[in-house]
Short mmCIF file of C-alpha atoms in Angstrom, two decimals:
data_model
loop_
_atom_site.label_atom_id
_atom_site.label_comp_id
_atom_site.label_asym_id
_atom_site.label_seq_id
_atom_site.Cartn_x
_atom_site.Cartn_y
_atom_site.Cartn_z
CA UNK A 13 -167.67 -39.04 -118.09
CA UNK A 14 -167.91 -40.63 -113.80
CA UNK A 15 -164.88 -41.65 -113.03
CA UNK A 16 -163.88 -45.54 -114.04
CA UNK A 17 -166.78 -45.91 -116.00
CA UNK A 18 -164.70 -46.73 -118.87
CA UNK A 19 -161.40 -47.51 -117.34
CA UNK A 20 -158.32 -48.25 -119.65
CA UNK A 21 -156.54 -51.38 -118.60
CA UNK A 22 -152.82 -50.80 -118.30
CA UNK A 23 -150.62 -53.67 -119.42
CA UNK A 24 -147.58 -52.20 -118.36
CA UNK A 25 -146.19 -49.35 -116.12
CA UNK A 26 -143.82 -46.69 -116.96
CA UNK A 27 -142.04 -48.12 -113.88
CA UNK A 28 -140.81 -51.10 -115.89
CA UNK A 29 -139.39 -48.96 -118.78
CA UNK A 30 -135.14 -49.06 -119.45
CA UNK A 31 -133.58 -46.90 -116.28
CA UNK A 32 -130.63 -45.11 -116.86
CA UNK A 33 -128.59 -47.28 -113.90
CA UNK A 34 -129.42 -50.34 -115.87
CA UNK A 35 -128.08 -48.88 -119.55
CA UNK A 36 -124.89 -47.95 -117.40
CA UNK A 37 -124.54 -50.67 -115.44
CA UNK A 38 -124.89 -53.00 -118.29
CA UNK A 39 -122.09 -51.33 -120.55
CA UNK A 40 -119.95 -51.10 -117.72
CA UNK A 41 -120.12 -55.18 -116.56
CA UNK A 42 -120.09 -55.61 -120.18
CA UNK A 43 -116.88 -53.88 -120.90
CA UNK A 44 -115.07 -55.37 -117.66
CA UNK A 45 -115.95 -58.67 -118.98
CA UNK A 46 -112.61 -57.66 -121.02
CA UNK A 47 -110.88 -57.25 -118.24
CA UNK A 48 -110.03 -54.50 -116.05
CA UNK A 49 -110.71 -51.08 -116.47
CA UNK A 50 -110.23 -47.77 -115.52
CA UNK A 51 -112.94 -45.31 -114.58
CA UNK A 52 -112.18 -43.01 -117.32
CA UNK A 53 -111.89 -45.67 -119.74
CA UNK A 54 -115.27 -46.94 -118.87
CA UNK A 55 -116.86 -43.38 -119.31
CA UNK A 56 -114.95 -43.12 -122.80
CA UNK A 57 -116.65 -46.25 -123.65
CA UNK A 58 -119.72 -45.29 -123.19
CA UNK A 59 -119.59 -42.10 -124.65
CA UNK A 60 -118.41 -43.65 -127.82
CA UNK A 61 -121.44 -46.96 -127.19
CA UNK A 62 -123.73 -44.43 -127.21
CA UNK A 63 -122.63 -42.08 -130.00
CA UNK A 64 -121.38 -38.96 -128.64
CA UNK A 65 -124.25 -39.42 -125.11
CA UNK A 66 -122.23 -39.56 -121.71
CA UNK A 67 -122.60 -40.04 -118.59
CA UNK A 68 -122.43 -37.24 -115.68
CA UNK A 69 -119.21 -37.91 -114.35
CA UNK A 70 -120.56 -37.24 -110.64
CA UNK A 71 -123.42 -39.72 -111.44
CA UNK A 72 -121.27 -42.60 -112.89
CA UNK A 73 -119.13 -42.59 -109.97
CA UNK A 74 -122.13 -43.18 -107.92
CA UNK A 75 -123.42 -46.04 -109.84
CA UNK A 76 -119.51 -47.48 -109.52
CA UNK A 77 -119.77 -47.47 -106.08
CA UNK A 78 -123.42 -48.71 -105.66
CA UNK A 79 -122.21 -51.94 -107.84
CA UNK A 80 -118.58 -52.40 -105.69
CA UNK A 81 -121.19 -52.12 -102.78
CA UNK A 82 -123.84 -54.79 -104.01
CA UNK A 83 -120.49 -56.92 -104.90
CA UNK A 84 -120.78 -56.81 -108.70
CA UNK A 85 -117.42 -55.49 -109.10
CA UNK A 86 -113.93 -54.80 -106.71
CA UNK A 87 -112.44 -51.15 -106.83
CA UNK A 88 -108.94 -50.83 -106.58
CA UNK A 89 -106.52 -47.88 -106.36
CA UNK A 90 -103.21 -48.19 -108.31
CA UNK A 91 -100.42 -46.49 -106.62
CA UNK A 92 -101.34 -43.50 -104.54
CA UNK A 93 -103.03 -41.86 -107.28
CA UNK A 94 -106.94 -41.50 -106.68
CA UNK A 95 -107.62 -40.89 -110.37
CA UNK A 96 -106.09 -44.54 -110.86
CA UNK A 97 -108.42 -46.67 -109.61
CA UNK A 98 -109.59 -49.57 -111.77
CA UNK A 99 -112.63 -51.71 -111.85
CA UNK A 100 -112.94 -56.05 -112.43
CA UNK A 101 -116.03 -58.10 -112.13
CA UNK A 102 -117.23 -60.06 -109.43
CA UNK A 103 -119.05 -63.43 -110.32
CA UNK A 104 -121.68 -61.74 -108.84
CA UNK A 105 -121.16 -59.39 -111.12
CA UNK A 106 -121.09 -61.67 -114.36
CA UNK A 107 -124.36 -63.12 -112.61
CA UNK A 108 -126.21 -59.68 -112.91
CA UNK A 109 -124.85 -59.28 -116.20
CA UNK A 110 -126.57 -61.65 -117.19
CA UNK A 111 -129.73 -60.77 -115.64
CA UNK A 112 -129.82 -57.28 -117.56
CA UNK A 113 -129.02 -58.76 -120.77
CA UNK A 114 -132.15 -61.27 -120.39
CA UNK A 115 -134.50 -58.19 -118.82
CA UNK A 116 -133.22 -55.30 -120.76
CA UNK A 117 -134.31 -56.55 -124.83
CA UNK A 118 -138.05 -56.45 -123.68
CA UNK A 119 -137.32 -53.01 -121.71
CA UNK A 120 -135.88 -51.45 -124.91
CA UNK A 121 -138.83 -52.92 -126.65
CA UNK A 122 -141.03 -50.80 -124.71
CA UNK A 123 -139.49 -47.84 -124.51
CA UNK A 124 -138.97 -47.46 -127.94
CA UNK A 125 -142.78 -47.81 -128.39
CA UNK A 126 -143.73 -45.83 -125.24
CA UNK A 127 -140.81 -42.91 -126.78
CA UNK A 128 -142.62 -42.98 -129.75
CA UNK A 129 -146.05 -42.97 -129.20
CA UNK A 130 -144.54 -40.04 -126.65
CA UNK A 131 -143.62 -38.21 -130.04
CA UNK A 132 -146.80 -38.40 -131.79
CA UNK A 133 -148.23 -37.05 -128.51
CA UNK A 134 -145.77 -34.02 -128.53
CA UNK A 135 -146.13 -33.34 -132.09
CA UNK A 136 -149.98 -32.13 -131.78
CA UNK A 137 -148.27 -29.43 -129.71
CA UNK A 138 -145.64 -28.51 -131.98
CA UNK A 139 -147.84 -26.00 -134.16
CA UNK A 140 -148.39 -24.48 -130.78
CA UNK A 141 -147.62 -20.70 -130.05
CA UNK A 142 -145.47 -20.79 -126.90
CA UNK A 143 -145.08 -17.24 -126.32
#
């Protein structure tokens, strides 16, 4: 078949499917919407939102940092102790909150259906001799 002669229009892109930043970042503003947390309280919590799946602990330090940069939440060290540093939301950070929890429904939506149909696609191979 020429190229485009039949071309599939896509509705959506894979692009807009749920990131891993926004699941984290959305449990995390979430939980500090509590009050205050610690870092390894926050990772506990989502270990246990998400039924045994964590977070790299390298990783979800990162995405800390990126939302005390962007002002979504203020890092603070208690005592001299680097291991005790806690986390509280920003208004800014209640704002974005909010944001994810109006984008994210749709998100899941589609990645449940683009994770499934991704199944039925794998399965054909699964009878497949790999050796």
């Amino acid at each position: 078949m020429p190229r485009n002669e039949n071309p599939i229009e896509k509705t959506e892109s894979l692009g807009h499917v749920v990131k891993v930043q926004q699941v984290i970042d959305f449990i995390v503003l979430s939980d500090l919407m509590n009050g205050r947390r610690y870092h390894s309280e926050m990772e506990q919590f989502i270990t246990h939102t998400l039924d045994g799946v964590g977070v790299n602990d390298a990783y979800f330090s990162q995405r800390l940092k990126t939302l005390a940069e962007n002002g979504h939440v203020n890092r603070q060290w208690e005592g001299d102790n680097r291991y005790n540093r806690f986390y509280q939301i920003t208004d800014s950070g209640v704002e974005y909150c909010k944001s994810l929890l109006r984008e994210l429904p749709d998100r899941v939506k589609m990645a449940q259906r683009v994770y499934t149909l991704f199944d039925k696609y794998m399965d054909k191979f699964g009878k497949m001799n790999l050796k």
